[in-house]
Coordinates of C-alpha atoms in Angstrom, one line a residue:
X1 CA 97.5 103.5 138.4
X2 CA 95.1 105.1 140.8
X3 CA 97.6 107.9 141.6
X4 CA 98.0 108.6 137.8
X5 CA 94.3 108.8 137.3
X6 CA 93.9 111.1 140.3
X7 CA 96.6 113.4 139.0
X8 CA 94.9 113.5 135.5
X9 CA 91.6 114.3 137.0
X10 CA 92.8 117.1 139.3
X11 CA 95.0 118.8 136.7
X12 CA 92.0 120.1 134.7
X13 CA 89.2 119.5 137.3
X14 CA 87.7 123.0 136.9
X15 CA 87.0 122.6 133.2
X16 CA 83.6 121.1 132.4
X17 CA 83.2 118.0 130.3
X18 CA 82.1 114.3 130.5
X19 CA 83.4 112.6 133.6
X20 CA 85.0 109.8 131.5
X21 CA 87.0 112.5 129.6
X22 CA 88.8 113.2 132.9
X23 CA 90.0 109.6 133.1
X24 CA 90.7 108.2 129.7
X25 CA 90.9 109.0 125.9
X26 CA 89.3 105.7 125.2
X27 CA 85.8 106.9 125.5
X28 CA 86.3 109.4 122.7
X29 CA 88.5 107.0 120.6
X30 CA 85.7 104.4 120.8
X31 CA 83.2 106.8 119.3
X32 CA 85.6 107.6 116.5
X33 CA 86.2 103.9 115.8
X34 CA 82.4 103.5 115.5
X35 CA 82.4 106.0 112.7
X36 CA 81.9 109.4 114.3
X37 CA 84.2 112.4 113.6
X38 CA 86.3 114.2 116.3
X39 CA 85.1 117.6 115.2
X40 CA 81.4 116.6 115.3
X41 CA 81.8 115.0 118.8
X42 CA 83.6 118.1 120.1
X43 CA 80.9 120.5 118.6
X44 CA 78.3 118.4 120.5
X45 CA 80.3 118.7 123.7
X46 CA 80.5 122.5 123.3
X47 CA 76.7 122.7 123.0
X48 CA 76.3 120.7 126.2
X49 CA 79.1 122.2 128.3
X50 CA 80.0 125.6 126.9
X51 CA 82.8 127.4 125.2
X52 CA 85.6 125.6 127.0
X53 CA 85.4 121.8 127.3
X54 CA 87.6 119.0 128.6
X55 CA 87.7 116.3 125.9
X56 CA 90.3 114.1 127.5
X57 CA 92.5 113.6 130.6
X58 CA 95.0 116.1 129.0
X59 CA 92.8 117.7 126.3
X60 CA 90.9 121.0 126.2
X61 CA 88.9 122.4 123.3
X62 CA 87.9 126.1 122.9
X63 CA 84.9 127.3 120.8
X64 CA 85.9 130.9 120.7
X65 CA 87.7 132.7 117.8
X66 CA 89.5 134.6 120.5
X67 CA 91.5 131.5 121.3
X68 CA 92.9 131.2 117.7
X69 CA 95.8 133.7 118.0
X70 CA 96.6 132.4 121.5
X71 CA 96.9 128.8 120.4
X72 CA 98.1 129.1 116.8
X73 CA 99.5 132.6 116.6
X74 CA 103.1 133.7 116.0
X75 CA 103.7 135.5 119.3
X76 CA 103.6 132.3 121.3
X77 CA 105.0 129.1 119.9
X78 CA 103.0 126.0 120.9
X79 CA 104.3 122.8 119.2
X80 CA 102.0 120.4 117.5
X81 CA 100.6 117.8 119.8
X82 CA 101.4 114.1 119.8
X83 CA 98.1 113.5 118.0
X84 CA 99.9 114.3 114.7
X85 CA 102.3 111.4 115.2
X86 CA 100.1 108.7 113.6
X87 CA 100.4 110.7 110.3
X88 CA 104.2 110.3 110.4
X89 CA 105.4 107.8 107.8
X90 CA 108.0 105.2 108.5
X91 CA 110.5 103.7 106.0
X92 CA 112.8 100.9 107.0
X93 CA 112.2 101.8 110.7
X94 CA 113.0 105.5 110.3
X95 CA 110.4 108.3 110.6
X96 CA 109.9 110.5 107.5
X97 CA 108.5 113.8 108.8
X98 CA 106.6 116.3 106.7
X99 CA 105.8 120.0 107.4
X100 CA 102.4 118.7 108.6
X101 CA 103.6 116.2 111.1
X102 CA 106.9 117.8 112.3
X103 CA 106.7 118.9 116.0
X104 CA 110.1 120.6 116.1
X105 CA 109.1 124.2 115.5
X106 CA 112.6 125.4 114.8
X107 CA 113.1 122.8 112.1
X108 CA 109.7 123.6 110.6
X109 CA 110.8 127.3 110.4
X110 CA 114.1 126.4 108.8
X111 CA 112.4 124.1 106.2
X112 CA 109.9 126.7 105.3
X113 CA 112.6 129.3 105.0
X114 CA 114.2 127.1 102.3
X115 CA 111.1 126.1 100.4
X116 CA 108.5 128.9 100.9
X117 CA 109.6 130.9 97.8
X118 CA 108.6 127.9 95.8
X119 CA 105.0 128.2 97.0
X120 CA 104.6 131.9 96.1
X121 CA 101.8 132.8 93.8
X122 CA 104.2 134.2 91.2
X123 CA 106.1 130.9 91.2
X124 CA 103.0 128.8 90.7
X125 CA 101.8 131.1 87.9
X126 CA 104.9 130.1 86.0
X127 CA 103.4 126.6 85.8
X128 CA 99.9 127.8 84.9
X129 CA 100.2 126.2 81.5
X130 CA 100.5 122.8 83.2
X131 CA 97.3 123.5 85.1
X132 CA 95.7 124.5 81.8
X133 CA 96.8 121.2 80.3
X134 CA 95.1 119.1 83.1
X135 CA 91.9 121.2 82.9
X136 CA 91.8 120.6 79.1
X137 CA 91.9 116.8 79.8
X138 CA 89.2 117.1 82.3
X139 CA 87.0 119.1 79.9
X140 CA 87.5 116.4 77.2
X141 CA 86.5 113.7 79.6
X142 CA 83.4 115.6 80.7
X143 CA 82.4 116.3 77.1
X144 CA 82.5 112.6 76.3
X145 CA 80.0 112.1 79.1
X146 CA 77.7 115.1 78.2
X147 CA 74.0 114.4 78.9
X148 CA 74.8 111.8 81.6
X149 CA 74.8 111.9 85.4
X150 CA 78.4 111.9 86.7
X151 CA 80.0 112.1 90.1
X152 CA 81.7 115.5 89.9
X153 CA 83.5 114.9 93.1
X154 CA 85.1 111.7 91.7
X155 CA 86.2 113.5 88.5
X156 CA 87.6 116.5 90.4
X157 CA 89.5 114.1 92.6
X158 CA 91.1 112.5 89.5
X159 CA 91.9 116.0 88.2
X160 CA 93.3 117.0 91.6
X161 CA 95.8 114.2 91.7
X162 CA 96.8 114.5 88.0
X163 CA 97.3 118.3 88.4
X164 CA 99.4 118.0 91.6
X165 CA 101.6 115.2 90.0
X166 CA 102.0 117.4 86.9
X167 CA 103.0 120.4 89.1
X168 CA 105.3 118.2 91.2
X169 CA 107.0 116.0 88.5
X170 CA 106.0 117.5 85.1
X171 CA 104.2 114.2 84.6
X172 CA 100.8 112.7 85.4
X173 CA 99.6 109.4 86.7
X174 CA 96.7 109.5 84.2
X175 CA 93.7 109.1 86.5
X176 CA 91.5 111.2 84.1
X177 CA 92.5 109.5 80.9
X178 CA 91.9 106.1 82.5
X179 CA 88.6 107.3 84.0
X180 CA 89.6 105.4 87.1
X181 CA 92.0 105.5 90.0
X182 CA 95.6 104.6 89.1
X183 CA 97.9 102.7 91.5
X184 CA 95.4 103.2 94.3
X185 CA 96.8 106.7 94.8
X186 CA 93.5 108.2 96.1
X187 CA 92.8 105.1 98.2
X188 CA 96.3 105.3 99.7
X189 CA 95.8 109.0 100.6
X190 CA 92.4 108.2 102.2
X191 CA 93.8 105.3 104.1
X192 CA 96.5 107.5 105.5
X193 CA 94.1 110.1 106.7
X194 CA 91.7 107.5 108.0
X195 CA 94.5 106.0 110.0
X196 CA 95.3 109.4 111.5
X197 CA 91.6 109.9 112.4
X198 CA 91.4 106.5 114.1
X199 CA 94.6 106.9 116.2
X200 CA 95.1 110.6 116.8
X201 CA 93.8 110.3 120.3
X202 CA 96.1 107.3 121.2
X203 CA 99.4 108.0 119.5
X204 CA 101.5 105.9 122.0
X205 CA 99.3 102.9 121.4
X206 CA 99.5 103.5 117.6
X207 CA 103.3 103.6 117.7
X208 CA 103.3 100.4 119.7
X209 CA 101.0 98.5 117.3
X210 CA 102.1 99.9 114.0
X211 CA 105.6 101.2 114.2
X212 CA 107.5 98.4 115.8
X213 CA 110.2 96.4 114.0
X214 CA 108.0 93.3 113.6
X215 CA 105.2 95.1 111.9
X216 CA 107.6 97.2 109.8
X217 CA 109.1 94.0 108.4
X218 CA 105.8 93.3 106.7
X219 CA 105.6 96.8 105.3
X220 CA 103.9 96.9 101.9
X221 CA 106.0 97.8 98.8
X222 CA 106.0 101.5 97.8
X223 CA 102.8 102.9 96.3
X224 CA 102.6 103.9 92.6
X225 CA 103.0 107.5 93.6
X226 CA 106.1 106.8 95.8
X227 CA 107.6 104.8 92.9
X228 CA 106.9 107.7 90.5
X229 CA 108.5 110.1 93.0
X230 CA 111.6 108.0 93.5
X231 CA 112.0 107.6 89.7
X232 CA 111.8 111.3 89.1
X233 CA 114.2 112.1 92.0
X234 CA 116.8 109.8 90.5
X235 CA 116.3 111.2 87.0
X236 CA 116.7 114.8 88.3
X237 CA 119.8 113.9 90.3
X238 CA 121.4 112.5 87.2
X239 CA 120.2 115.4 85.0
X240 CA 122.4 118.3 83.9
X241 CA 119.5 120.5 82.9
X242 CA 120.2 123.9 84.5
X243 CA 116.5 124.9 84.3
X244 CA 115.4 121.8 86.4
X245 CA 115.1 123.8 89.7
X246 CA 112.5 126.1 88.2
X247 CA 110.7 123.4 86.3
X248 CA 108.4 122.1 89.0
X249 CA 107.9 121.5 92.7
X250 CA 110.3 118.5 92.8
X251 CA 113.0 120.7 91.2
X252 CA 112.5 123.4 93.8
X253 CA 112.6 120.8 96.7
X254 CA 115.8 119.3 95.2
X255 CA 117.4 122.8 94.9
X256 CA 116.5 123.5 98.5
X257 CA 118.0 120.1 99.5
X258 CA 121.2 121.0 97.7
X259 CA 121.5 124.3 99.6
X260 CA 120.7 122.7 103.0
X261 CA 121.4 119.0 102.8
X262 CA 121.5 118.6 106.6
X263 CA 118.0 120.2 106.9
X264 CA 116.3 118.6 103.9
X265 CA 117.7 115.2 103.0
X266 CA 116.7 112.8 100.2
X267 CA 114.0 111.2 102.3
X268 CA 112.6 114.6 103.2
X269 CA 112.4 115.6 99.6
X270 CA 110.2 112.5 98.8
X271 CA 108.1 112.9 101.9
X272 CA 107.5 116.6 101.3
X273 CA 106.6 116.0 97.7
X274 CA 104.2 113.1 98.4
X275 CA 102.5 114.9 101.3
X276 CA 102.0 118.0 99.2
X277 CA 100.3 115.9 96.5
X278 CA 98.1 114.1 99.0
X279 CA 97.0 117.2 101.0
X280 CA 96.8 119.6 98.0
X281 CA 94.8 117.4 95.6
X282 CA 92.1 116.3 98.0
X283 CA 91.6 119.8 99.5
X284 CA 91.2 121.5 96.1
X285 CA 89.0 118.7 94.7
X286 CA 86.6 118.5 97.6
X287 CA 86.3 122.3 98.2
X288 CA 85.6 122.9 94.4
X289 CA 83.0 120.1 94.5
X290 CA 81.4 121.5 97.6
X291 CA 81.4 125.0 96.1
X292 CA 79.5 123.9 93.0
X293 CA 77.2 121.6 95.0
X294 CA 76.2 124.3 97.4
X295 CA 75.7 126.8 94.6
X296 CA 73.5 124.3 92.6
X297 CA 71.5 123.6 95.7
X298 CA 70.3 127.2 95.5
X299 CA 69.9 128.0 91.8
X300 CA 69.8 131.8 92.5
X301 CA 73.4 131.5 93.8
X302 CA 74.5 129.5 90.8
X303 CA 72.9 131.9 88.4
X304 CA 74.7 134.8 90.0
X305 CA 78.0 132.9 89.7
X306 CA 77.3 131.9 86.1
X307 CA 76.3 135.5 85.2
X308 CA 79.5 136.9 86.7
X309 CA 81.7 134.4 84.8
X310 CA 80.0 134.7 81.5
X311 CA 80.2 138.5 81.5
X312 CA 83.8 138.7 82.9
X313 CA 85.4 139.0 79.5
X314 CA 87.4 135.8 80.0
X315 CA 89.5 135.4 76.9
X316 CA 90.7 131.8 76.9
X317 CA 89.7 128.3 77.8
X318 CA 90.8 127.2 80.4
X319 CA 90.3 130.6 82.1
X320 CA 93.5 132.5 82.8
X321 CA 94.0 133.3 86.4
X322 CA 94.5 136.9 85.6
X323 CA 90.9 137.0 84.3
X324 CA 89.3 135.3 87.3
X325 CA 91.5 136.2 90.3
X326 CA 89.4 139.2 91.3
X327 CA 85.9 138.1 90.4
X328 CA 84.0 138.9 93.7
X329 CA 81.2 136.4 93.6
X330 CA 83.5 133.5 92.6
X331 CA 85.8 134.5 95.5
X332 CA 82.9 134.7 97.9
X333 CA 81.6 131.2 96.9
X334 CA 85.0 129.7 97.5
X335 CA 85.4 131.4 100.8
X336 CA 82.0 130.2 101.9
X337 CA 82.8 126.6 100.8
X338 CA 86.0 126.7 102.8
X339 CA 84.0 127.9 105.8
X340 CA 81.8 124.8 105.6
X341 CA 84.6 122.3 104.9
X342 CA 86.5 121.2 108.0
X343 CA 89.2 118.7 108.7
X344 CA 87.7 115.7 110.5
X345 CA 90.7 115.6 112.8
X346 CA 91.9 117.8 115.6
X347 CA 94.4 120.7 115.3
X348 CA 96.0 120.3 118.7
X349 CA 98.9 122.2 120.1
X350 CA 100.8 121.4 123.4
X351 CA 101.1 124.0 126.2
X352 CA 104.8 124.5 127.1
X353 CA 106.1 123.4 130.5
X354 CA 105.6 126.8 132.1
X355 CA 101.9 126.6 131.5
X356 CA 99.7 129.3 129.9
X357 CA 96.4 131.2 130.2
X358 CA 94.0 131.0 127.2
X359 CA 90.8 133.0 127.2
X360 CA 91.1 133.5 131.0
X361 CA 91.6 129.7 131.6
X362 CA 94.8 128.7 133.4
X363 CA 96.3 125.5 131.9
X364 CA 99.2 123.4 133.1
X365 CA 102.2 122.6 130.9
X366 CA 101.7 119.6 128.7
X367 CA 98.0 120.2 128.1
X368 CA 96.9 119.6 124.5
X369 CA 94.6 122.5 123.3
X370 CA 92.7 123.1 120.1
X371 CA 90.0 125.3 118.6
X372 CA 86.8 123.7 117.4
X373 CA 86.5 125.0 113.8
X374 CA 82.9 124.0 113.3
X375 CA 82.0 126.3 116.2
X376 CA 84.1 129.3 115.2
X377 CA 83.2 129.1 111.5
X378 CA 79.4 129.2 112.4
X379 CA 79.7 131.7 115.2
X380 CA 76.6 134.0 114.9
X381 CA 78.4 136.9 116.5
X382 CA 80.9 136.8 113.6
X383 CA 78.9 135.4 110.7
X384 CA 75.4 136.8 111.5
X385 CA 72.1 135.2 112.5
X386 CA 72.1 132.7 109.6
X387 CA 75.6 131.4 110.1
X388 CA 74.6 127.8 109.5
X389 CA 73.4 128.7 105.9
X390 CA 75.5 128.8 102.8
X391 CA 75.4 132.4 101.7
X392 CA 78.3 134.0 99.6
X393 CA 76.6 137.4 100.0
X394 CA 78.0 137.7 103.6
X395 CA 81.5 138.1 102.2
X396 CA 80.3 140.8 99.7
X397 CA 78.4 142.9 102.2
X398 CA 81.0 142.7 105.0
X399 CA 83.3 145.7 105.6
X400 CA 87.1 145.2 105.8
X401 CA 87.1 144.5 109.6
X402 CA 84.3 142.0 109.3
X403 CA 86.0 140.2 106.5
X404 CA 89.2 139.9 108.5
X405 CA 87.2 138.5 111.5
X406 CA 85.4 136.0 109.2
X407 CA 88.7 134.8 107.6
X408 CA 90.2 134.5 111.0
X409 CA 87.3 132.4 112.4
X410 CA 87.1 130.2 109.3
X411 CA 90.6 128.7 109.8
X412 CA 90.5 127.6 106.1
X413 CA 94.3 127.2 105.8
X414 CA 95.1 127.1 109.6
X415 CA 96.7 130.2 111.2
X416 CA 100.0 131.7 112.3
X417 CA 103.3 129.8 112.0
X418 CA 101.7 126.7 110.6
X419 CA 99.5 128.4 108.0
X420 CA 99.3 126.2 104.9
X421 CA 102.0 127.2 102.5
X422 CA 100.0 125.8 99.6
X423 CA 97.1 128.2 99.9
X424 CA 98.1 130.3 96.9
X425 CA 98.1 127.3 94.7
X426 CA 94.8 126.1 96.0
X427 CA 93.1 129.4 95.2
X428 CA 94.7 129.5 91.7
X429 CA 93.4 125.9 91.0
X430 CA 89.9 126.4 92.4
X431 CA 89.2 129.7 90.7
X432 CA 90.5 128.5 87.3
X433 CA 88.7 125.2 87.6
X434 CA 85.3 126.5 88.7
X435 CA 85.2 129.4 86.3
X436 CA 86.1 127.1 83.4
X437 CA 83.6 124.4 84.2
X438 CA 80.8 127.0 84.6
X439 CA 81.8 128.7 81.4
X440 CA 82.0 125.6 79.3
X441 CA 79.1 123.5 80.5
X442 CA 75.4 123.8 81.4
X443 CA 75.6 122.3 84.8
X444 CA 72.7 121.2 87.0
X445 CA 72.3 119.3 90.2
X446 CA 70.2 116.2 90.8

């Protein structure tokens, strides 16, 4: 044990950080279990120790945007770290990987090759009428509550799940019409992400405690969302509808599975579909809510947004994407909201056996490295002297080079090989939703 601790300490001894970080991940895990977030703790460490910090025996964090292409870029392939393992689902003792949790880069590339066309903007716009349908339901529910104080974040969360299930299955769970969560879908998604947050730093212990045969024998029955997915998968497999592959996301996943059954099996189809719904719905709902909340906090910002939308010549309700896609102030507000929103977990990659040098720092093979998004997305050398303030104008006044640097440092949809394939859908949903809500209602904050 002493020899192991000594090796751990010596491997990264030149990198500053808390002494306990050189010995164990428990010191950081304990803070997270007490309710703190990894990204907040790491940001605090960077303020204390500088742009490169040792956060664990085998972990190093960088606060510089220059590290982004080196860690996440396409020229070097660093696999996702073991900290993603707690997000992997198990069914009957077998792991069900998703694009998010897969650590095999070759397999990720192959899966993306088969499914990426289904995530193109032009493909999603073929389903725009389905997004319009869910926005209509949201508008009806909000009108019924006109003149009252509501939790916009809650209602946008309902809308997010209903929209993603509609796009995935051409069917909804009905959160909005019920005015409440259905089948604990949102709670299930939150529990999954909370579990990841709690155990990301101790993946081996998590596997020992939660993924052994004894614990799996007490596995809870499938969630309502999983049951809906299984039902729709069986229906599609039995269907003779030739248009099914183009109908929705599930159809496209099944078509990809048919072409490459060894790469994308039945379990993969369900896991990919459910993970897309979980990740996509929450990201869009929270970012849209943040955008409106930040704008309402400074009424001059909201008034500029409102003026742009009301004078844009929008011809329909819900707003057509063609009418709002290129509205500059709306786009700037969404970009700024994405800058301030951050995953509470780490985005770690593992250095290959040969080792690597990042930002002039030599690292041995097997080291887990990451970039602290809260640091890069508030870097004053990139975003200016008021980087900690919500200001959409920064995107409007930036030249092309500055915009690229800001997008790069924001890490809104990750970067490089693992860039989020759902980003086109997210932008479509957010722009349509925000423009429609602002156009249809007189909104004010508390």
